[in-house]
Amino acid sequence: MDHSRADGRATDSTSRGGSAGVPADQATVRRSNLALVLRHVGACGPCTRSAVATATGLNKATVTSLVSELQARGLVKEMGPQHAGSVGRPGVALTLDGSRVGALGMEVNVDYIAAIATDLAGRVIIDRRIGFDAMGSGPERSLDELARMAERTVADLDRLGITPAGITVAVPGLIDTTGTVVVAPNLGWRGVAVAERLSHANIAADIPIAVDNDANLAALAEYTSGVAAGTSDLVYLTGEVGIGGGIIAGGRLLGGADGFAGEVGHVVIDPTGESCRCGRVGCWETKVGLAALVRMATPDRAYGTGPQLVRDPEERLAEIEHRRAEGDPRVDAAAAEVGRWLGIGAAMLVNLFNPRVIVLGGYFARLADLIIPAAQQTLARLGMSDAVERCRFVASDLGFGAASRGAAGVVVERALSDPTSISSRTSPTIGVIEGTPMA
Ligand SMILES: [Zn+2]
């Protein structure tokens, strides 16, 4: 998957309205110019067709035609007249149309399934999560539950008149290009065809379905809309039962040869430590994962003890916060120990990637006031250059929804990059759009 941002316009001469007999792929040029206009409206709107033409270098007739097509696809809509503060009659302002096309991001994790639907501007329309034992239920029942949530959410969007441009599912594991989970240690999954199963759900057959790594998606959400948005070198770490990592380097998600980069949770950090669910010993997540925190802070509620009551991570955190409020010293000690091991692992990441910010998501964010000081102190002690002085830990404010938020963001990104992927049938007004005079 290409997460890069397309921001250059097509420079082929045909893009300026001339055709000049170039055997170039006209469809490609038009697609590229549609994306250019759509992005401009998204970033700078409300704006007039005139303003779009000036900013993009496209001629006005071309812009008018492109805007008509974007309207027909339900991507752009007109607002009232906009006075540019200069002479001449006002132009009709354009803005992203959030009423017909949306994006659906979903997540299957160890103890929950989640869905976030947004409009094309990234505004959240639906946000739901259920506690679910994906680890104990096995892939089949988990995917049934995922499909049910997808069906319910798509139906709810449908009632609002919104069609999702796509569905992307976040899974804590390594995913291949067919949307199959190669391995997800914390779910106990191997070779699970998630996209294929979801394609049999009772939703419109033409909604594209993709699957990606949860931490990579969360890193993208942080980069585009989180507390460190726009920081071109950042590392995102998700604190859940598993520890996922997503690395943004030079403004791009680092994928690696197979898209498997960022699997920091299973980097061995203590070879004499405890066994990990992946089969190795002493992985980083055995030190800083939610199970480790729970075991240290609330040993009587540790994962794998007592009746296997499935609990959403929020419930486990609520219990930990409750005990902290009651003055249980084990909570502070456990969080400090997690912070110390976070700092040890982070020192390696800083040496490797030189990030400016390490964003802590999941449960790390909820206990940030306890975890970050210990992590920062350890990092300062172990880092080998001034880079550690300039690198700070920050707590994410996207909560456990970061991955599904990022998943929805990927769908939006794809729609903005290729507006022709959005079917015109979503538009009830196609064919009756009036030619609007240029301002
Ligand atoms: Zn492991």
Coordinates of C-alpha atoms and ligand atoms in Angstrom, one line a residue:
M1 CA 0.0 0.0 0.0
D2 CA 1.3 3.4 -0.9
H3 CA 0.8 5.8 2.0
S4 CA 2.5 8.7 0.3
R5 CA 0.7 11.9 -0.4
A6 CA 0.2 12.8 -4.0
D7 CA 0.5 16.5 -4.1
G8 CA 1.9 17.3 -7.5
R9 CA -0.4 18.1 -10.4
A10 CA -0.1 16.2 -13.6
T11 CA 2.2 18.3 -15.8
D12 CA 1.2 16.7 -19.1
S13 CA 0.2 19.5 -21.4
T14 CA -3.3 17.9 -21.7
S15 CA -3.8 18.9 -18.1
R16 CA -4.0 22.6 -19.1
G17 CA -6.9 22.0 -21.3
G18 CA -5.0 21.4 -24.5
S19 CA -5.1 18.0 -26.1
A20 CA -2.4 18.5 -28.8
G21 CA -2.7 14.9 -30.0
V22 CA -0.7 13.5 -27.1
P23 CA -1.2 9.8 -27.0
A24 CA -0.9 10.1 -23.3
D25 CA -3.2 8.3 -21.1
Q26 CA -6.0 10.9 -20.9
A27 CA -7.8 9.0 -18.2
T28 CA -4.6 9.0 -16.0
V29 CA -4.2 12.8 -16.5
R30 CA -7.8 13.4 -15.7
R31 CA -7.7 11.2 -12.6
S32 CA -4.6 13.0 -11.4
N33 CA -6.2 16.4 -11.9
L34 CA -9.4 15.3 -10.2
A35 CA -7.3 14.4 -7.2
L36 CA -5.4 17.7 -7.4
V37 CA -8.7 19.7 -7.4
L38 CA -10.2 17.6 -4.6
R39 CA -7.2 17.9 -2.4
H40 CA -7.1 21.7 -2.9
V41 CA -10.8 22.0 -2.0
G42 CA -10.1 19.7 1.0
A43 CA -7.1 21.7 2.2
C44 CA -8.1 25.2 1.3
G45 CA -11.9 25.2 1.0
P46 CA -14.3 26.8 1.0
C47 CA -12.9 28.2 -2.2
T48 CA -14.3 29.2 -5.6
R49 CA -13.5 27.5 -8.9
S50 CA -11.5 30.6 -9.8
A51 CA -9.4 30.2 -6.7
V52 CA -8.9 26.5 -7.5
A53 CA -7.8 27.4 -11.0
T54 CA -5.3 30.0 -9.8
A55 CA -3.8 27.7 -7.1
T56 CA -3.5 24.6 -9.3
G57 CA -2.5 26.2 -12.6
L58 CA -5.4 24.5 -14.4
N59 CA -7.5 26.5 -16.7
K60 CA -11.0 27.6 -15.6
A61 CA -12.9 25.4 -18.1
T62 CA -11.0 22.4 -17.0
V63 CA -11.7 23.2 -13.3
T64 CA -15.4 23.6 -14.0
S65 CA -15.5 20.2 -15.7
L66 CA -13.5 18.5 -13.0
V67 CA -15.6 20.0 -10.3
S68 CA -18.8 18.8 -12.0
E69 CA -17.4 15.3 -12.0
L70 CA -16.4 15.6 -8.3
Q71 CA -19.9 16.8 -7.5
A72 CA -21.4 13.8 -9.4
R73 CA -19.2 11.5 -7.4
G74 CA -20.5 13.1 -4.1
L75 CA -17.0 14.4 -3.2
V76 CA -17.5 18.1 -3.5
K77 CA -20.5 20.4 -2.9
E78 CA -21.4 24.0 -3.4
M79 CA -21.9 26.4 -0.6
G80 CA -23.3 29.9 -0.8
P81 CA -21.6 32.7 -2.8
Q82 CA -18.3 33.7 -1.5
H83 CA -17.0 37.2 -1.8
A84 CA -13.3 37.3 -2.3
G85 CA -13.1 40.9 -1.1
S86 CA -12.3 42.1 -4.6
V87 CA -14.2 43.4 -7.5
G88 CA -16.5 41.3 -9.6
R89 CA -19.4 39.1 -8.8
P90 CA -19.0 36.6 -6.0
G91 CA -18.0 33.0 -6.9
V92 CA -19.8 30.0 -5.5
A93 CA -17.7 28.4 -2.8
L94 CA -16.8 24.7 -2.9
T95 CA -16.2 22.4 0.0
L96 CA -15.7 18.7 0.6
D97 CA -19.1 17.0 0.6
G98 CA -19.3 15.0 3.8
S99 CA -22.8 13.9 3.3
R100 CA -22.6 11.0 0.8
V101 CA -19.1 9.4 0.9
G102 CA -17.4 8.2 4.0
A103 CA -14.7 5.9 5.2
L104 CA -14.8 2.9 7.5
G105 CA -11.8 1.8 9.7
M106 CA -12.1 -1.3 11.8
E107 CA -9.8 -3.1 14.2
V108 CA -9.6 -6.6 15.7
N109 CA -7.4 -6.7 18.7
V110 CA -6.7 -9.2 21.5
D111 CA -9.7 -8.1 23.6
Y112 CA -11.9 -5.9 21.5
I113 CA -13.3 -5.2 18.0
A114 CA -13.8 -1.6 16.9
A115 CA -15.2 0.5 14.1
I116 CA -14.8 4.2 13.3
A117 CA -16.5 5.8 10.4
T118 CA -15.5 9.2 9.2
D119 CA -16.4 11.6 6.5
L120 CA -13.8 12.6 3.9
A121 CA -12.6 15.5 6.1
G122 CA -11.8 12.9 8.9
R123 CA -14.7 13.9 11.1
V124 CA -15.9 10.9 13.2
I125 CA -19.5 9.9 12.4
I126 CA -19.6 6.5 14.2
D127 CA -17.3 5.2 16.9
R128 CA -18.0 1.9 18.5
R129 CA -16.0 -0.8 20.3
I130 CA -17.1 -4.1 21.9
G131 CA -15.0 -6.1 24.4
F132 CA -14.3 -9.4 22.6
D133 CA -11.9 -12.3 23.3
A134 CA -10.4 -12.6 19.8
M135 CA -7.6 -14.7 21.2
G136 CA -9.8 -17.3 22.9
S137 CA -12.5 -17.2 20.2
G138 CA -10.3 -18.2 17.3
P139 CA -10.3 -16.7 13.8
E140 CA -13.6 -18.0 12.6
R141 CA -15.8 -16.6 15.4
S142 CA -13.7 -13.4 15.5
L143 CA -14.2 -12.8 11.8
D144 CA -17.9 -13.5 12.2
E145 CA -18.1 -10.9 14.9
L146 CA -16.0 -8.5 12.7
A147 CA -18.4 -9.1 9.8
R148 CA -21.4 -8.4 12.0
M149 CA -20.0 -5.1 13.2
A150 CA -19.1 -4.2 9.6
E151 CA -22.6 -4.9 8.4
R152 CA -24.2 -3.0 11.3
T153 CA -21.9 0.0 10.7
V154 CA -22.4 0.1 6.9
A155 CA -26.2 -0.2 7.5
D156 CA -26.1 2.8 10.0
L157 CA -24.1 4.8 7.4
D158 CA -26.6 3.8 4.8
R159 CA -29.4 5.3 6.9
L160 CA -27.4 8.5 7.0
G161 CA -27.2 8.4 3.2
I162 CA -23.4 7.7 3.3
T163 CA -21.6 5.1 1.4
P164 CA -18.1 4.0 2.6
A165 CA -15.5 4.4 -0.1
G166 CA -13.8 1.4 1.4
I167 CA -13.1 -0.6 4.6
T168 CA -9.7 -1.0 6.1
V169 CA -9.2 -3.4 9.0
A170 CA -6.3 -3.1 11.5
V171 CA -4.9 -6.3 12.9
P172 CA -2.0 -6.7 15.3
G173 CA 0.2 -8.8 13.1
L174 CA 2.0 -9.2 9.8
I175 CA -0.3 -8.8 6.8
D176 CA 0.4 -9.7 3.2
T177 CA -0.9 -7.8 0.1
T178 CA -4.0 -10.0 -0.2
G179 CA -5.3 -8.9 3.2
T180 CA -4.3 -12.2 4.8
V181 CA -2.8 -12.2 8.3
V182 CA 0.5 -14.1 7.9
V183 CA 1.0 -14.3 11.6
A184 CA -0.6 -12.4 14.6
P185 CA 1.2 -13.8 17.7
N186 CA -1.1 -12.3 20.2
L187 CA -4.3 -13.5 18.4
G188 CA -2.7 -16.9 17.8
W189 CA -3.6 -16.5 14.1
R190 CA -1.6 -17.8 11.2
G191 CA -2.7 -17.6 7.5
V192 CA -6.1 -16.0 8.2
A193 CA -7.7 -14.5 5.1
V194 CA -9.4 -11.5 6.8
A195 CA -10.3 -9.5 3.6
E196 CA -11.6 -12.6 1.9
R197 CA -13.9 -13.4 4.8
L198 CA -15.2 -9.8 5.1
S199 CA -15.9 -9.8 1.3
H200 CA -18.6 -12.4 2.1
A201 CA -20.3 -10.1 4.7
N202 CA -23.7 -8.7 3.9
I203 CA -22.4 -5.4 2.6
A204 CA -22.2 -3.9 -0.9
A205 CA -19.9 -6.1 -3.0
D206 CA -18.1 -3.1 -4.6
I207 CA -16.8 -1.7 -1.3
P208 CA -13.0 -2.4 -1.4
I209 CA -11.6 -4.1 1.7
A210 CA -8.0 -3.9 2.8
V211 CA -6.2 -5.1 5.9
D212 CA -3.1 -3.6 7.5
N213 CA -1.0 -3.6 10.6
D214 CA -2.6 -1.9 13.5
A215 CA 0.4 0.1 14.7
N216 CA 1.3 1.3 11.2
L217 CA -2.2 2.6 10.8
A218 CA -2.1 4.2 14.2
A219 CA 1.2 5.9 13.4
L220 CA -0.4 7.3 10.3
A221 CA -3.3 8.6 12.4
E222 CA -0.8 10.3 14.7
Y223 CA 1.1 11.8 11.9
T224 CA -2.1 13.3 10.3
S225 CA -4.2 14.2 13.2
G226 CA -2.6 13.3 16.6
V227 CA -0.7 15.3 19.2
A228 CA 2.5 15.3 17.1
A229 CA 0.7 15.8 13.8
G230 CA 3.1 16.8 11.0
T231 CA 6.3 15.7 12.9
S232 CA 8.1 14.1 10.0
D233 CA 10.2 11.7 12.1
L234 CA 8.2 10.0 14.8
V235 CA 7.8 6.6 16.3
Y236 CA 4.4 5.5 17.5
L237 CA 4.2 2.7 20.2
T238 CA 0.9 1.2 21.1
G239 CA 0.5 -0.1 24.6
E240 CA -2.0 -3.0 24.5
V241 CA -1.6 -6.6 25.3
G242 CA 0.9 -6.6 22.4
I243 CA 3.2 -3.7 21.7
G244 CA 3.1 -2.5 18.1
G245 CA 5.3 0.1 16.5
G246 CA 4.9 2.3 13.6
I247 CA 7.8 4.5 12.2
I248 CA 7.3 7.6 10.3
A249 CA 10.6 8.6 8.7
G250 CA 11.0 11.7 6.6
G251 CA 7.2 12.0 6.5
R252 CA 6.6 8.5 5.2
L253 CA 5.6 5.3 6.9
L254 CA 8.5 3.0 7.0
G255 CA 7.3 -0.3 5.5
G256 CA 10.3 -2.4 4.8
A257 CA 10.7 -4.9 2.0
D258 CA 7.5 -6.8 2.9
G259 CA 5.7 -4.1 4.8
F260 CA 6.6 -5.8 8.1
A261 CA 8.8 -3.1 9.6
G262 CA 8.0 -1.8 13.0
E263 CA 7.5 -5.1 14.8
V264 CA 9.1 -3.8 17.9
G265 CA 7.0 -5.8 20.4
H266 CA 8.9 -9.0 19.6
V267 CA 12.4 -7.5 19.7
V268 CA 14.2 -9.6 22.4
I269 CA 15.2 -7.2 25.1
D270 CA 15.8 -9.7 28.0
P271 CA 17.0 -13.1 26.9
T272 CA 16.8 -14.4 30.4
G273 CA 13.2 -13.1 30.9
E274 CA 9.8 -14.6 30.4
S275 CA 8.3 -16.6 27.6
C276 CA 6.4 -14.6 25.0
R277 CA 3.3 -15.7 23.1
C278 CA 5.3 -15.7 19.9
G279 CA 7.5 -18.5 21.2
R280 CA 10.6 -16.5 22.0
V281 CA 11.8 -15.4 25.4
G282 CA 12.1 -11.9 26.7
C283 CA 10.4 -9.9 24.0
W284 CA 9.9 -6.2 24.7
E285 CA 6.1 -6.7 25.2
T286 CA 6.7 -9.2 28.0
K287 CA 8.1 -6.1 29.9
V288 CA 5.8 -3.3 28.8
G289 CA 2.6 -5.0 27.4
L290 CA -0.7 -4.5 29.2
A291 CA -0.5 -8.1 30.5
A292 CA 2.8 -7.2 32.2
L293 CA 1.3 -4.0 33.8
V294 CA -1.8 -5.9 35.0
R295 CA 0.3 -8.7 36.4
M296 CA 2.4 -6.2 38.4
A297 CA -0.3 -3.7 39.4
T298 CA -3.3 -6.0 40.0
P299 CA -1.8 -9.5 40.3
D300 CA -5.2 -10.9 41.4
R301 CA -6.6 -9.9 38.0
A302 CA -3.7 -11.0 35.8
Y303 CA -4.5 -12.3 32.3
G304 CA -4.8 -16.1 32.4
T305 CA -5.9 -16.2 36.0
G306 CA -9.4 -17.0 37.4
P307 CA -12.4 -17.3 35.1
Q308 CA -11.6 -16.1 31.6
L309 CA -13.8 -13.1 31.7
V310 CA -13.3 -11.1 28.6
R311 CA -12.7 -7.5 29.6
D312 CA -12.1 -4.5 27.4
P313 CA -8.8 -2.9 28.1
E314 CA -10.7 0.2 29.3
E315 CA -12.2 -1.9 32.1
R316 CA -8.8 -3.2 33.2
L317 CA -7.4 0.3 33.2
A318 CA -10.4 1.5 35.2
E319 CA -9.6 -1.1 37.8
I320 CA -6.0 0.0 37.9
E321 CA -6.9 3.6 38.1
H322 CA -9.4 2.9 40.9
R323 CA -6.7 1.1 42.9
R324 CA -4.3 3.9 42.3
A325 CA -6.8 6.4 43.7
E326 CA -7.1 4.2 46.7
G327 CA -3.3 4.5 47.2
D328 CA -2.3 1.0 46.2
P329 CA 1.5 1.5 45.8
R330 CA 1.8 -1.4 43.4
V331 CA 0.3 0.7 40.6
D332 CA 2.9 3.4 40.8
A333 CA 5.7 0.9 41.0
A334 CA 4.3 -1.2 38.1
A335 CA 3.9 1.9 35.9
A336 CA 7.5 3.1 36.8
E337 CA 8.8 -0.4 35.9
V338 CA 7.0 -0.2 32.5
G339 CA 8.5 3.2 32.0
R340 CA 12.0 2.0 32.7
W341 CA 11.7 -0.8 30.2
L342 CA 10.1 1.6 27.7
G343 CA 13.1 3.8 28.0
I344 CA 15.5 0.9 27.5
G345 CA 13.7 -0.1 24.2
A346 CA 13.3 3.5 23.1
A347 CA 17.1 4.0 23.4
M348 CA 17.5 1.5 20.6
L349 CA 14.8 3.1 18.5
V350 CA 16.3 6.5 18.9
N351 CA 19.7 5.2 17.9
L352 CA 18.2 3.5 14.8
F353 CA 15.7 6.1 13.6
N354 CA 16.5 9.4 15.4
P355 CA 12.8 10.4 15.9
R356 CA 11.9 13.8 17.3
V357 CA 8.9 12.4 19.1
I358 CA 7.9 9.0 20.5
V359 CA 4.1 9.0 20.7
L360 CA 2.7 6.6 23.3
G361 CA -0.7 5.2 22.5
G362 CA -3.1 2.7 24.1
Y363 CA -2.8 2.2 27.8
F364 CA 0.6 4.1 27.9
A365 CA -1.3 7.3 27.3
R366 CA -3.7 6.7 30.2
L367 CA -0.8 6.3 32.7
A368 CA 1.5 8.8 31.0
D369 CA 2.1 10.9 34.1
L370 CA 3.6 7.8 35.8
I371 CA 5.2 6.1 32.7
I372 CA 6.8 9.0 30.8
P373 CA 9.1 10.4 33.6
A374 CA 10.6 7.0 34.1
A375 CA 10.9 6.4 30.4
Q376 CA 12.5 9.8 29.7
Q377 CA 15.0 9.4 32.5
T378 CA 16.1 5.9 31.3
L379 CA 16.3 7.1 27.7
A380 CA 18.5 10.1 28.7
R381 CA 20.8 7.6 30.5
L382 CA 21.1 5.1 27.6
G383 CA 21.0 7.2 24.5
M384 CA 24.4 7.6 22.8
S385 CA 24.0 11.1 21.3
D386 CA 22.3 14.5 21.8
A387 CA 19.5 13.0 19.8
V388 CA 17.9 11.7 23.0
E389 CA 17.9 15.2 24.4
R390 CA 15.8 16.4 21.5
C391 CA 13.5 13.3 21.5
R392 CA 10.5 13.5 23.8
F393 CA 7.8 11.1 24.8
V394 CA 4.3 12.4 24.4
A395 CA 0.9 10.7 25.2
S396 CA -1.5 10.1 22.3
D397 CA -5.0 11.6 22.7
L398 CA -6.5 9.2 20.2
G399 CA -7.1 6.4 22.7
F400 CA -7.7 2.8 21.7
G401 CA -9.3 4.2 18.5
A402 CA -6.0 5.2 17.0
A403 CA -5.7 2.2 14.7
S404 CA -9.2 2.2 13.4
R405 CA -8.9 6.0 13.0
G406 CA -5.8 5.5 10.9
A407 CA -7.6 2.7 9.0
A408 CA -10.4 5.1 8.1
G409 CA -7.7 7.7 7.2
V410 CA -6.1 5.3 4.7
V411 CA -9.5 4.9 3.0
V412 CA -9.9 8.7 2.8
E413 CA -6.4 9.0 1.4
R414 CA -7.2 6.5 -1.3
A415 CA -10.4 8.3 -2.3
L416 CA -8.6 11.6 -2.4
S417 CA -5.8 10.2 -4.5
D418 CA -8.2 8.6 -7.0
P419 CA -11.6 10.2 -7.0
T420 CA -12.6 7.9 -9.9
S421 CA -12.6 5.0 -7.4
I422 CA -15.8 6.6 -6.0
S423 CA -18.7 5.4 -8.0
S424 CA -21.0 8.1 -9.4
R425 CA -24.0 6.0 -8.4
T426 CA -23.7 7.3 -4.9
S427 CA -24.9 10.6 -6.2
P428 CA -28.6 11.1 -6.5
T429 CA -28.0 14.3 -8.5
I430 CA -25.8 12.9 -11.3
G431 CA -26.9 14.2 -14.6
V432 CA -28.8 17.2 -13.3
I433 CA -25.9 19.2 -12.2
E434 CA -26.1 22.7 -13.6
G435 CA -23.2 24.2 -15.3
T436 CA -22.1 26.9 -12.8
P437 CA -20.5 29.9 -14.3
M438 CA -17.0 30.7 -13.3
A439 CA -16.6 33.5 -10.9
Ligands
ZN1 ZN 7.4 -12.2 21.3

